[in-house]
Amino acid sequence: MTPVHPLIVHLPLALAVVVPLLAIGTLLYAWRRGLSRRAWAIVFLLQAGLVAGGFAALSSGEADEDRVERVVAESAIERHEESGERFVWASTGVLGLMLLPLLTARRETMRRVVAGVATAGSVATAALAVDTGHKGGELVYESGAALAYVNTDAGSVSAEAADTAGTVNTARGHLADLGRLAGGDDDDDDDDDDDD
């Protein structure tokens, strides 16, 4: 079985970076020539895609959660999940703000101000996206969440595969310690070479 969550999460995370950049560009243009409804509608539609992708990522994460809990502590998964929920709900609020300049017909100053607030919100949600992605990366690369999908004869993760995540993390710590120890002893072995 292929996990769906890793396939979906990249869309909202990428849009969380793209939308603020486009919104800032649209605002810079707006301060000189007025807020273009067409340009702002593109920003709004991309934010809508972010929100839809975010809800799909939440749903797929829930579907994958039981399997991943076999190899990763539930508390680590919960931290990632809660971060993802904050990101998606904040993005939904920003989507609502982004709709307002499209609905306000007359007051240009009001449209610019609301668009500015929405842009600031999109920058904040980008920070939430980075935090969520970081926590997801920790699950996969540090806690071994991907091991939940390692095929075995029984069709599930063996105890040996599940223990590998802990072994890998321990080995990383030992390698770091060895690197620090080796860093100060570089010249010791060179003395023997000079006698030849």
mmCIF file of C-alpha atoms in Angstrom:
data_model
loop_
_atom_site.group_PDB
_atom_site.id
_atom_site.type_symbol
_atom_site.label_atom_id
_atom_site.label_comp_id
_atom_site.label_asym_id
_atom_site.label_seq_id
_atom_site.Cartn_x
_atom_site.Cartn_y
_atom_site.Cartn_z
ATOM 1 C CA MET A 1 0.000 0.000 0.000
ATOM 2 C CA THR A 2 1.352 3.418 -0.989
ATOM 3 C CA PRO A 3 0.808 6.203 1.528
ATOM 4 C CA VAL A 4 -1.317 8.998 0.053
ATOM 5 C CA HIS A 5 -0.381 11.748 2.507
ATOM 6 C CA PRO A 6 3.173 12.311 1.178
ATOM 7 C CA LEU A 7 1.773 12.633 -2.334
ATOM 8 C CA ILE A 8 -0.692 15.369 -1.362
ATOM 9 C CA VAL A 9 1.168 17.526 1.169
ATOM 10 C CA HIS A 10 3.490 19.154 -1.330
ATOM 11 C CA LEU A 11 0.704 21.117 -3.048
ATOM 12 C CA PRO A 12 -0.411 23.191 -0.033
ATOM 13 C CA LEU A 13 3.174 23.605 1.171
ATOM 14 C CA ALA A 14 4.310 24.927 -2.215
ATOM 15 C CA LEU A 15 1.306 27.223 -2.536
ATOM 16 C CA ALA A 16 1.977 28.546 0.971
ATOM 17 C CA VAL A 17 5.212 29.978 -0.421
ATOM 18 C CA VAL A 18 3.884 31.079 -3.835
ATOM 19 C CA VAL A 19 0.717 32.859 -2.647
ATOM 20 C CA PRO A 20 2.438 35.415 -0.377
ATOM 21 C CA LEU A 21 4.931 36.272 -3.115
ATOM 22 C CA LEU A 22 2.170 36.850 -5.662
ATOM 23 C CA ALA A 23 0.085 38.757 -3.130
ATOM 24 C CA ILE A 24 3.011 41.044 -2.295
ATOM 25 C CA GLY A 25 3.637 41.659 -6.005
ATOM 26 C CA THR A 26 -0.040 42.414 -6.573
ATOM 27 C CA LEU A 27 -0.069 44.827 -3.641
ATOM 28 C CA LEU A 28 3.020 46.660 -4.856
ATOM 29 C CA TYR A 29 1.266 47.164 -8.161
ATOM 30 C CA ALA A 30 -1.941 48.174 -6.361
ATOM 31 C CA TRP A 31 -0.300 51.009 -4.428
ATOM 32 C CA ARG A 32 0.574 52.697 -7.731
ATOM 33 C CA ARG A 33 -2.318 51.873 -10.009
ATOM 34 C CA GLY A 34 -5.105 50.418 -7.935
ATOM 35 C CA LEU A 35 -5.870 46.829 -6.988
ATOM 36 C CA SER A 36 -6.476 44.775 -10.101
ATOM 37 C CA ARG A 37 -9.472 42.497 -9.552
ATOM 38 C CA ARG A 38 -8.142 40.058 -12.116
ATOM 39 C CA ALA A 39 -4.712 39.794 -10.467
ATOM 40 C CA TRP A 40 -6.239 39.542 -6.989
ATOM 41 C CA ALA A 41 -8.645 36.853 -8.233
ATOM 42 C CA ILE A 42 -5.608 34.756 -9.243
ATOM 43 C CA VAL A 43 -4.146 35.173 -5.742
ATOM 44 C CA PHE A 44 -7.540 34.209 -4.269
ATOM 45 C CA LEU A 45 -7.850 31.098 -6.477
ATOM 46 C CA LEU A 46 -4.354 29.930 -5.564
ATOM 47 C CA GLN A 47 -5.200 30.399 -1.879
ATOM 48 C CA ALA A 48 -8.379 28.368 -2.450
ATOM 49 C CA GLY A 49 -6.200 25.622 -3.954
ATOM 50 C CA LEU A 50 -3.961 25.803 -0.896
ATOM 51 C CA VAL A 51 -6.944 25.383 1.433
ATOM 52 C CA ALA A 52 -8.414 22.497 -0.600
ATOM 53 C CA GLY A 53 -5.017 20.785 -0.704
ATOM 54 C CA GLY A 54 -4.593 21.397 3.021
ATOM 55 C CA PHE A 55 -7.884 19.705 3.859
ATOM 56 C CA ALA A 56 -6.963 16.797 1.559
ATOM 57 C CA ALA A 57 -3.612 16.519 3.363
ATOM 58 C CA LEU A 58 -5.340 16.489 6.758
ATOM 59 C CA SER A 59 -7.715 13.776 5.584
ATOM 60 C CA SER A 60 -4.976 11.622 4.078
ATOM 61 C CA GLY A 61 -2.847 12.080 7.190
ATOM 62 C CA GLU A 62 -5.708 10.766 9.303
ATOM 63 C CA ALA A 63 -5.996 7.768 6.989
ATOM 64 C CA ASP A 64 -2.261 6.991 7.313
ATOM 65 C CA GLU A 65 -2.066 7.675 11.053
ATOM 66 C CA ASP A 66 -2.972 4.208 12.398
ATOM 67 C CA ARG A 67 -0.347 2.498 10.297
ATOM 68 C CA VAL A 68 2.398 5.003 11.135
ATOM 69 C CA GLU A 69 1.610 4.748 14.864
ATOM 70 C CA ARG A 70 3.038 1.224 14.730
ATOM 71 C CA VAL A 71 6.546 2.660 14.344
ATOM 72 C CA VAL A 72 6.345 6.253 15.627
ATOM 73 C CA ALA A 73 5.233 7.592 18.994
ATOM 74 C CA GLU A 74 1.688 8.943 18.906
ATOM 75 C CA SER A 75 2.827 12.195 20.542
ATOM 76 C CA ALA A 76 5.118 12.995 17.579
ATOM 77 C CA ILE A 77 2.294 12.343 15.140
ATOM 78 C CA GLU A 78 -0.058 14.519 17.190
ATOM 79 C CA ARG A 79 2.410 17.450 17.126
ATOM 80 C CA HIS A 80 2.546 17.236 13.321
ATOM 81 C CA GLU A 81 -1.221 16.864 13.046
ATOM 82 C CA GLU A 82 -1.941 19.844 15.322
ATOM 83 C CA SER A 83 0.543 21.969 13.393
ATOM 84 C CA GLY A 84 -1.172 20.959 10.145
ATOM 85 C CA GLU A 85 -4.582 21.871 11.545
ATOM 86 C CA ARG A 86 -3.327 25.326 12.616
ATOM 87 C CA PHE A 87 -1.900 25.854 9.137
ATOM 88 C CA VAL A 88 -5.095 24.811 7.321
ATOM 89 C CA TRP A 89 -7.479 26.777 9.534
ATOM 90 C CA ALA A 90 -5.307 29.900 9.380
ATOM 91 C CA SER A 91 -5.177 29.501 5.584
ATOM 92 C CA THR A 92 -8.963 29.254 5.528
ATOM 93 C CA GLY A 93 -9.239 32.529 7.458
ATOM 94 C CA VAL A 94 -6.842 34.183 5.008
ATOM 95 C CA LEU A 95 -8.975 32.875 2.129
ATOM 96 C CA GLY A 96 -11.981 34.669 3.636
ATOM 97 C CA LEU A 97 -9.975 37.899 3.896
ATOM 98 C CA MET A 98 -8.810 37.518 0.300
ATOM 99 C CA LEU A 99 -12.413 37.319 -0.871
ATOM 100 C CA LEU A 100 -13.348 40.719 0.578
ATOM 101 C CA PRO A 101 -11.415 42.907 -1.909
ATOM 102 C CA LEU A 102 -13.169 41.047 -4.722
ATOM 103 C CA LEU A 103 -16.585 41.825 -3.241
ATOM 104 C CA THR A 104 -15.962 45.464 -2.356
ATOM 105 C CA ALA A 105 -16.824 47.474 -5.445
ATOM 106 C CA ARG A 106 -16.107 51.088 -4.591
ATOM 107 C CA ARG A 107 -13.731 51.965 -1.801
ATOM 108 C CA GLU A 108 -10.266 51.444 -3.327
ATOM 109 C CA THR A 109 -8.475 52.371 -0.106
ATOM 110 C CA MET A 110 -10.518 49.802 1.812
ATOM 111 C CA ARG A 111 -9.761 47.131 -0.810
ATOM 112 C CA ARG A 112 -6.030 47.835 -0.567
ATOM 113 C CA VAL A 113 -6.031 47.732 3.230
ATOM 114 C CA VAL A 114 -7.942 44.438 3.361
ATOM 115 C CA ALA A 115 -5.672 43.007 0.667
ATOM 116 C CA GLY A 116 -2.682 44.118 2.757
ATOM 117 C CA VAL A 117 -4.039 42.388 5.853
ATOM 118 C CA ALA A 118 -4.744 39.245 3.818
ATOM 119 C CA THR A 119 -1.204 39.354 2.420
ATOM 120 C CA ALA A 120 0.240 39.628 5.926
ATOM 121 C CA GLY A 121 -1.925 36.651 6.875
ATOM 122 C CA SER A 122 -0.573 34.663 3.937
ATOM 123 C CA VAL A 123 2.984 35.367 5.109
ATOM 124 C CA ALA A 124 2.043 34.122 8.587
ATOM 125 C CA THR A 125 0.501 30.957 7.129
ATOM 126 C CA ALA A 126 3.711 30.377 5.169
ATOM 127 C CA ALA A 127 5.525 30.243 8.524
ATOM 128 C CA LEU A 128 2.934 27.747 9.789
ATOM 129 C CA ALA A 129 3.455 25.689 6.625
ATOM 130 C CA VAL A 130 7.206 25.556 7.221
ATOM 131 C CA ASP A 131 6.626 24.408 10.809
ATOM 132 C CA THR A 132 4.184 21.720 9.673
ATOM 133 C CA GLY A 133 6.530 20.494 6.953
ATOM 134 C CA HIS A 134 9.428 20.434 9.390
ATOM 135 C CA LYS A 135 7.475 18.319 11.854
ATOM 136 C CA GLY A 136 6.480 15.952 9.031
ATOM 137 C CA GLY A 137 10.085 15.685 7.923
ATOM 138 C CA GLU A 138 11.115 14.815 11.474
ATOM 139 C CA LEU A 139 8.539 12.006 11.477
ATOM 140 C CA VAL A 140 9.933 10.537 8.270
ATOM 141 C CA TYR A 141 13.664 11.157 8.567
ATOM 142 C CA GLU A 142 14.279 11.088 12.308
ATOM 143 C CA SER A 143 11.506 8.903 13.706
ATOM 144 C CA GLY A 144 11.339 6.444 10.798
ATOM 145 C CA ALA A 145 7.663 6.912 9.829
ATOM 146 C CA ALA A 146 8.417 5.573 6.340
ATOM 147 C CA LEU A 147 9.167 2.196 7.907
ATOM 148 C CA ALA A 148 5.411 1.757 8.356
ATOM 149 C CA TYR A 149 5.301 1.064 4.627
ATOM 150 C CA VAL A 150 8.227 -1.351 4.408
ATOM 151 C CA ASN A 151 6.976 -4.600 2.889
ATOM 152 C CA THR A 152 7.545 -7.822 4.786
ATOM 153 C CA ASP A 153 6.365 -11.366 4.181
ATOM 154 C CA ALA A 154 3.524 -10.873 6.650
ATOM 155 C CA GLY A 155 2.420 -7.688 4.888
ATOM 156 C CA SER A 156 3.154 -5.453 7.851
ATOM 157 C CA VAL A 157 6.175 -3.952 9.488
ATOM 158 C CA SER A 158 8.306 -6.434 11.359
ATOM 159 C CA ALA A 159 9.596 -5.660 14.821
ATOM 160 C CA GLU A 160 13.104 -5.637 13.347
ATOM 161 C CA ALA A 161 12.154 -2.941 10.814
ATOM 162 C CA ALA A 162 10.437 -0.891 13.492
ATOM 163 C CA ASP A 163 13.558 -1.057 15.674
ATOM 164 C CA THR A 164 15.660 0.207 12.781
ATOM 165 C CA ALA A 165 14.430 3.774 13.288
ATOM 166 C CA GLY A 166 15.778 3.826 16.838
ATOM 167 C CA THR A 167 19.010 2.177 15.739
ATOM 168 C CA VAL A 168 19.542 4.736 12.985
ATOM 169 C CA ASN A 169 19.021 7.625 15.401
ATOM 170 C CA THR A 170 21.431 6.081 17.901
ATOM 171 C CA ALA A 171 24.015 5.536 15.160
ATOM 172 C CA ARG A 172 23.717 9.177 14.093
ATOM 173 C CA GLY A 173 24.483 10.252 17.647
ATOM 174 C CA HIS A 174 27.518 7.963 17.840
ATOM 175 C CA LEU A 175 28.823 9.207 14.483
ATOM 176 C CA ALA A 176 28.475 12.797 15.639
ATOM 177 C CA ASP A 177 30.440 11.953 18.807
ATOM 178 C CA LEU A 178 33.158 10.238 16.764
ATOM 179 C CA GLY A 179 33.328 13.212 14.426
ATOM 180 C CA ARG A 180 33.900 15.561 17.334
ATOM 181 C CA LEU A 181 36.597 13.284 18.790
ATOM 182 C CA ALA A 182 38.314 12.824 15.451
ATOM 183 C CA GLY A 183 38.297 16.554 14.784
ATOM 184 C CA GLY A 184 40.968 17.242 17.434
ATOM 185 C CA ASP A 185 43.283 14.296 16.596
ATOM 186 C CA ASP A 186 44.013 14.948 12.907
ATOM 187 C CA ASP A 187 47.797 15.399 13.302
ATOM 188 C CA ASP A 188 48.552 12.296 15.431
ATOM 189 C CA ASP A 189 48.824 9.828 12.533
ATOM 190 C CA ASP A 190 50.865 12.149 10.316
ATOM 191 C CA ASP A 191 53.992 11.832 12.516
ATOM 192 C CA ASP A 192 54.645 8.245 11.325
ATOM 193 C CA ASP A 193 54.589 9.300 7.665
ATOM 194 C CA ASP A 194 57.423 11.805 8.153
ATOM 195 C CA ASP A 195 59.911 9.042 9.207
ATOM 196 C CA ASP A 196 59.700 7.228 5.836
#
